[in-house]
PDB file of C-alpha atoms in Angstrom:
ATOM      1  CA  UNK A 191     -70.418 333.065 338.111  1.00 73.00           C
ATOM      2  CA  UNK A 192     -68.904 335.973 340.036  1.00 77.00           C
ATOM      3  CA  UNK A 193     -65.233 336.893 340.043  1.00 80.00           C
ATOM      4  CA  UNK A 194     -65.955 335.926 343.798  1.00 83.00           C
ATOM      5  CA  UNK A 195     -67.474 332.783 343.546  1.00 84.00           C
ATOM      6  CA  UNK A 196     -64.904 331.825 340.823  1.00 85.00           C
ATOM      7  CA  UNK A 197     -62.171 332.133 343.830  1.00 87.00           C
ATOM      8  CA  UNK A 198     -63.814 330.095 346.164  1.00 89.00           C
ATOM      9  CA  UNK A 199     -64.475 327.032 344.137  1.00 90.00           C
ATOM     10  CA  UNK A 200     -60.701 327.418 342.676  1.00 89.00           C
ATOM     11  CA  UNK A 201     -59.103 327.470 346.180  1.00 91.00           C
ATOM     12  CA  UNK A 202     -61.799 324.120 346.505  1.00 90.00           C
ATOM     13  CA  UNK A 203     -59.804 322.756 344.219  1.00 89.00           C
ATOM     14  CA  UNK A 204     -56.287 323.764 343.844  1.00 91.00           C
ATOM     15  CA  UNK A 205     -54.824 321.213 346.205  1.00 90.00           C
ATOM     16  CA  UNK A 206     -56.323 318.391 343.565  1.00 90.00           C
ATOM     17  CA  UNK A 207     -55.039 320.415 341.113  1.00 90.00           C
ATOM     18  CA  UNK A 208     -51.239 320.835 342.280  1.00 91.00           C
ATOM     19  CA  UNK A 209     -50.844 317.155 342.917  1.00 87.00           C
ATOM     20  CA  UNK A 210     -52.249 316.675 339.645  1.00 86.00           C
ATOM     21  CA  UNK A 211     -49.505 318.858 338.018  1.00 88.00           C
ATOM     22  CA  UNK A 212     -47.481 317.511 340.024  1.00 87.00           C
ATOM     23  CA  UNK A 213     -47.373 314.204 338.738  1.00 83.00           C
ATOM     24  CA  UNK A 214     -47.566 314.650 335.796  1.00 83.00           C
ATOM     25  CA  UNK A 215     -44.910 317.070 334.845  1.00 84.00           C
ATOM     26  CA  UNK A 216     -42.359 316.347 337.937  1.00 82.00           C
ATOM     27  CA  UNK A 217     -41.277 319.056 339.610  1.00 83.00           C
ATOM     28  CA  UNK A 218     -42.780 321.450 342.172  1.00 88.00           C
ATOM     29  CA  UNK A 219     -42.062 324.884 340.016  1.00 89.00           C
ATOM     30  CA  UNK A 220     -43.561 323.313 337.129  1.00 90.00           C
ATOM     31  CA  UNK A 221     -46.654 322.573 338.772  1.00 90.00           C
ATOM     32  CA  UNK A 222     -46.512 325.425 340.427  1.00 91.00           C
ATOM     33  CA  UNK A 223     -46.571 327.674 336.838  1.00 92.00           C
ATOM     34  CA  UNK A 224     -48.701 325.018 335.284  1.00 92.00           C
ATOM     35  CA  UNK A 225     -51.681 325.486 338.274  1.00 92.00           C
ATOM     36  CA  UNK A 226     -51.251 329.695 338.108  1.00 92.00           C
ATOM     37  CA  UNK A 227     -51.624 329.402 334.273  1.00 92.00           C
ATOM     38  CA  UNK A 228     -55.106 327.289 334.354  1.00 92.00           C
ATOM     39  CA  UNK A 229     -56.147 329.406 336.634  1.00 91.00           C
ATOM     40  CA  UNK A 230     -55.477 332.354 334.936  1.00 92.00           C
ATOM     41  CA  UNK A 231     -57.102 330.767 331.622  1.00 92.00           C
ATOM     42  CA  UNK A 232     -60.190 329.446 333.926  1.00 89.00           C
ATOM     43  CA  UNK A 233     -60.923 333.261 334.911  1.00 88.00           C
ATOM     44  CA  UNK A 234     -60.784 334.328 331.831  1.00 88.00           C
ATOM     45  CA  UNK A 235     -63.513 331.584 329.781  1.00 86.00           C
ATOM     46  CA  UNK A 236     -65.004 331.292 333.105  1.00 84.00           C
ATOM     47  CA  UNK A 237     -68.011 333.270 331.297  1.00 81.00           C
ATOM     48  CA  UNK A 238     -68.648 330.272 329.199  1.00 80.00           C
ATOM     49  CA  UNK A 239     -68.861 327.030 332.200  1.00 79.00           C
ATOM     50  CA  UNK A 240     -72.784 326.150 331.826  1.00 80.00           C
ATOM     51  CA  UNK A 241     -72.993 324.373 334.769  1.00 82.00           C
ATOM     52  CA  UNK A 242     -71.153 325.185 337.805  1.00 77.00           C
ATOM     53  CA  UNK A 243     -71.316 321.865 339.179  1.00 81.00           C
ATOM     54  CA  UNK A 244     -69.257 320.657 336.788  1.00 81.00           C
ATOM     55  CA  UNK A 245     -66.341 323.177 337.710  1.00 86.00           C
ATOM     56  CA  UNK A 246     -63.947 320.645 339.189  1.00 87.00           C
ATOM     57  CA  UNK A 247     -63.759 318.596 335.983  1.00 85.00           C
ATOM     58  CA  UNK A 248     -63.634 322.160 333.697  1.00 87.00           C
ATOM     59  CA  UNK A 249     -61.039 322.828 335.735  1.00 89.00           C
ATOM     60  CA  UNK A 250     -59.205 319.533 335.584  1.00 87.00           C
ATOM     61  CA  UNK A 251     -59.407 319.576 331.330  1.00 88.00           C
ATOM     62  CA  UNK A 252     -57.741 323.261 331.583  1.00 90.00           C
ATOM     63  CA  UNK A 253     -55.006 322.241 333.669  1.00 91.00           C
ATOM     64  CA  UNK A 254     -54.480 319.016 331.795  1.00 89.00           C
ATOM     65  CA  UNK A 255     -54.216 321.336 328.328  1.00 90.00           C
ATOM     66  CA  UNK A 256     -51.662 323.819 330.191  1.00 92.00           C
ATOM     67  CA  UNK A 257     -49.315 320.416 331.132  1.00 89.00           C
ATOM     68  CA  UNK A 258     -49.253 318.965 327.775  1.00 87.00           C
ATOM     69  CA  UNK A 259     -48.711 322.317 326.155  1.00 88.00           C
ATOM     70  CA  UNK A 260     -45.922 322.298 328.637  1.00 88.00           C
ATOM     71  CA  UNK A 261     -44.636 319.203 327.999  1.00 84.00           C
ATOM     72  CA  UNK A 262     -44.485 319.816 324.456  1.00 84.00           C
ATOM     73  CA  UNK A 263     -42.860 323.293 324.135  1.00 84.00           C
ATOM     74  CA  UNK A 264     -40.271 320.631 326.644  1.00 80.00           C
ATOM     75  CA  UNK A 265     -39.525 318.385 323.623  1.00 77.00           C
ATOM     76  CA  UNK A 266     -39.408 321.432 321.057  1.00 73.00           C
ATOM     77  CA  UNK A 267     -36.434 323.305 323.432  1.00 64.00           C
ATOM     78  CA  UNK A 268     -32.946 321.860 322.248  1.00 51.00           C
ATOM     79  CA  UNK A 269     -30.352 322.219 324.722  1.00 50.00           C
ATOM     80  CA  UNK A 270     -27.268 323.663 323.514  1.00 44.00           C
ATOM     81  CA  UNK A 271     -24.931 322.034 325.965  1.00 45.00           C
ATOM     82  CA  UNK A 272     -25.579 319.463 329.041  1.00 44.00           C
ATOM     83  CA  UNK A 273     -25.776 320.778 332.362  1.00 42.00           C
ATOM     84  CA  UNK A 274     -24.485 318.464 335.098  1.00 44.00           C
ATOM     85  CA  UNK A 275     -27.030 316.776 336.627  1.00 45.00           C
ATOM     86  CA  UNK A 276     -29.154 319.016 339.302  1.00 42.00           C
ATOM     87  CA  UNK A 277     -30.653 317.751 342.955  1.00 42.00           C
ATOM     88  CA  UNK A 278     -33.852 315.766 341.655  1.00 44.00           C
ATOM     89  CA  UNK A 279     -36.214 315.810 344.707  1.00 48.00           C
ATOM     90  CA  UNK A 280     -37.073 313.322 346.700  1.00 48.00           C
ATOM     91  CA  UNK A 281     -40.300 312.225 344.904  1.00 48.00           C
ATOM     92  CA  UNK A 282     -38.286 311.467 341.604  1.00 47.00           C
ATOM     93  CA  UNK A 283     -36.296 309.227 342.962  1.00 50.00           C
ATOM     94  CA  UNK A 284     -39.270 306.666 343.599  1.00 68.00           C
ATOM     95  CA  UNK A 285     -39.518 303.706 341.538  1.00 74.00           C
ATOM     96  CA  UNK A 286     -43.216 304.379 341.306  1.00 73.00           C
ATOM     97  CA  UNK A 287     -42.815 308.067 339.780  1.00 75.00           C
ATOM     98  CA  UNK A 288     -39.696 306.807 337.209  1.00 78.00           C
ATOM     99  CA  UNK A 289     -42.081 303.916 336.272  1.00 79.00           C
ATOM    100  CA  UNK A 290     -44.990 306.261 335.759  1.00 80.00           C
ATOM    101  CA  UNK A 291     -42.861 308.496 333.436  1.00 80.00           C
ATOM    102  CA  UNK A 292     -42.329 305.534 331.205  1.00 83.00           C
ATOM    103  CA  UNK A 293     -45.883 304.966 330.780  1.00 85.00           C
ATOM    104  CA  UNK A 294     -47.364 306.598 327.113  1.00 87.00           C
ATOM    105  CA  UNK A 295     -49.207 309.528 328.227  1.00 84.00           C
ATOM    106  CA  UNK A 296     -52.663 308.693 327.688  1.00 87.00           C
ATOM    107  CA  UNK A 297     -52.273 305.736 330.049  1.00 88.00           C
ATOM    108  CA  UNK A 298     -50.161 308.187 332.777  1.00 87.00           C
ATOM    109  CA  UNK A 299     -52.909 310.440 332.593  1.00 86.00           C
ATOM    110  CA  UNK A 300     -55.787 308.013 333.911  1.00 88.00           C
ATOM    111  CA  UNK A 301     -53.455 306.797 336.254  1.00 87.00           C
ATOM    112  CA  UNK A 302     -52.184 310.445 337.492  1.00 83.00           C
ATOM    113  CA  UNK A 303     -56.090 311.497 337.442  1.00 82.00           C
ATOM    114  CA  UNK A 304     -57.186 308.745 338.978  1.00 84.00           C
ATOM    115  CA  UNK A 305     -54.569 307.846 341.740  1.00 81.00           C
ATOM    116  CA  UNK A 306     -52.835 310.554 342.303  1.00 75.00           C
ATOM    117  CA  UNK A 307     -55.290 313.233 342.256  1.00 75.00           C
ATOM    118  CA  UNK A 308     -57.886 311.248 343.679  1.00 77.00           C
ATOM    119  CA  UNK A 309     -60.846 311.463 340.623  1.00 80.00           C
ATOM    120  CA  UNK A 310     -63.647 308.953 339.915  1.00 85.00           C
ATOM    121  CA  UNK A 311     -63.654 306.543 336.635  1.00 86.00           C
ATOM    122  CA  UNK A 312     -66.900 308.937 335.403  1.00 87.00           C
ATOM    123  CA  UNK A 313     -64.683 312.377 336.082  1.00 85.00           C
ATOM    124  CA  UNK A 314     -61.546 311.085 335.124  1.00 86.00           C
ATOM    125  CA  UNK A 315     -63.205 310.075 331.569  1.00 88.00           C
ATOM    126  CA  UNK A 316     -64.923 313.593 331.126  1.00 86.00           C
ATOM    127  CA  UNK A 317     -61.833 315.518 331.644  1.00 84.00           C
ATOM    128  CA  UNK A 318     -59.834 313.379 329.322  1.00 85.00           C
ATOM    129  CA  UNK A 319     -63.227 313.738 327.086  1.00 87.00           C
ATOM    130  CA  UNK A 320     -63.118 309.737 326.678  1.00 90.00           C
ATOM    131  CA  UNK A 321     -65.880 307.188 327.661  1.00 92.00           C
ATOM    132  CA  UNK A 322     -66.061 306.058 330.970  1.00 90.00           C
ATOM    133  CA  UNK A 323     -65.227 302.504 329.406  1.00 91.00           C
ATOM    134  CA  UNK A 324     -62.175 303.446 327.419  1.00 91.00           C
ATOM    135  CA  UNK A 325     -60.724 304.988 331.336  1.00 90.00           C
ATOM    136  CA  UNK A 326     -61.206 301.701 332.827  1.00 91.00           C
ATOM    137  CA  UNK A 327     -59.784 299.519 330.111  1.00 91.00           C
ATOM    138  CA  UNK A 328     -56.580 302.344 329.860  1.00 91.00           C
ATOM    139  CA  UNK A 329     -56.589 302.142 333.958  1.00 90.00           C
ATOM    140  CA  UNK A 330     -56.317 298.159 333.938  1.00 91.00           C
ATOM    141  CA  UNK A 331     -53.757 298.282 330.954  1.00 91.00           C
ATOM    142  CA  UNK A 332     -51.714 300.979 332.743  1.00 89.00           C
ATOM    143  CA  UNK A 333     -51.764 299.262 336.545  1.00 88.00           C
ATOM    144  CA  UNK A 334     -50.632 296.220 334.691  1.00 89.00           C
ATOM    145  CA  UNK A 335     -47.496 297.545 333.137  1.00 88.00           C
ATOM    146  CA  UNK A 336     -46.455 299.734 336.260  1.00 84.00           C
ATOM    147  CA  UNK A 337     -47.259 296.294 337.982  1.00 86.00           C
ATOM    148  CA  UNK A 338     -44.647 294.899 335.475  1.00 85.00           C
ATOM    149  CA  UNK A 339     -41.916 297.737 335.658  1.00 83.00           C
ATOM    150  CA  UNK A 340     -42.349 297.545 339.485  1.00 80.00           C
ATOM    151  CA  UNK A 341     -41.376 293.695 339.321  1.00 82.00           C
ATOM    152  CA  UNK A 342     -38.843 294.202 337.105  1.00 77.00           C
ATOM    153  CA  UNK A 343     -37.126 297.047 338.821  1.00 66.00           C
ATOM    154  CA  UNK A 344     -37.456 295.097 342.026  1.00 64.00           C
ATOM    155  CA  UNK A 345     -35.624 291.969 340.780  1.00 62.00           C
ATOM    156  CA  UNK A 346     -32.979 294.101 339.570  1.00 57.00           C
ATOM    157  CA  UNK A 347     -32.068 295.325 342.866  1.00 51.00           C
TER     158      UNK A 347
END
């Protein structure tokens, strides 16, 4: 694949891919930096995608590495003191989003592949390298306990 072509299929997808960042990390600049970065990595093993077709999915797996090596170099950082709270945007505030946070992060990222960024069950399993079946079963198990924290939250109100 040319440098050329490589651009082309990556602005195809970089809309899917934002939202997908997105969601799961929770804030624009985030996303922002985490979409750049599996870009970046994407040019460089580009050499080594065997089948073109399967670019959006390569592409999904790369950016889903880059967000949970984010998300862990997060939890490794130790704040020294606490800033006051900062403007969250308008997003974070939903009940939806909050609930989705609380989710374990397996189940959060069917959900955030599937929902959010708009992926079949059959892509959705290859980039999270599971089988198709073990997507659905984590999709039902994770649309049932948002289902729950949604119900929950709204009785509380």
């Amino acid at each position: 694949m040319t440098e050329q072509d490589y651009c082309r299929k990556v602005e195809e997808v970089k809309p899917r891919l934002y939202r997908t960042a997105l969601a799961y990390l929770g804030s624009e600049s985030a996303a922002i930096d985490a979409v750049d970065e599996a870009v970046y990595k994407g040019l460089l093993s580009c050499p080594r995608l065997r089948r073109e077709g399967a670019f959006p999915s390569w592409m999904g797996r790369i950016l889903m590495n880059v967000c949970n090596d984010e998300l862990r170099r997060r939890k490794r950082e130790t704040t020294v003191e606490t800033f006051p709270e900062m403007a969250r945007e308008d997003f974070d505030a939903l009940p939806l989003m909050e609930a989705l946070g609380k989710l374990p992060a397996p189940l959060r990222q069917v959900v955030t592949l599937r929902h959010l960024t708009g992926l079949t069950l059959a892509e959705t399993a290859k980039v999270l390298s599971i089988p198709q079946g073990t997507a659905a079963s984590q999709e039902r198990r994770a649309l049932q306990l948002l289902r729950l924290e949604l119900s929950e939250e709204e009785g509380a109100i």
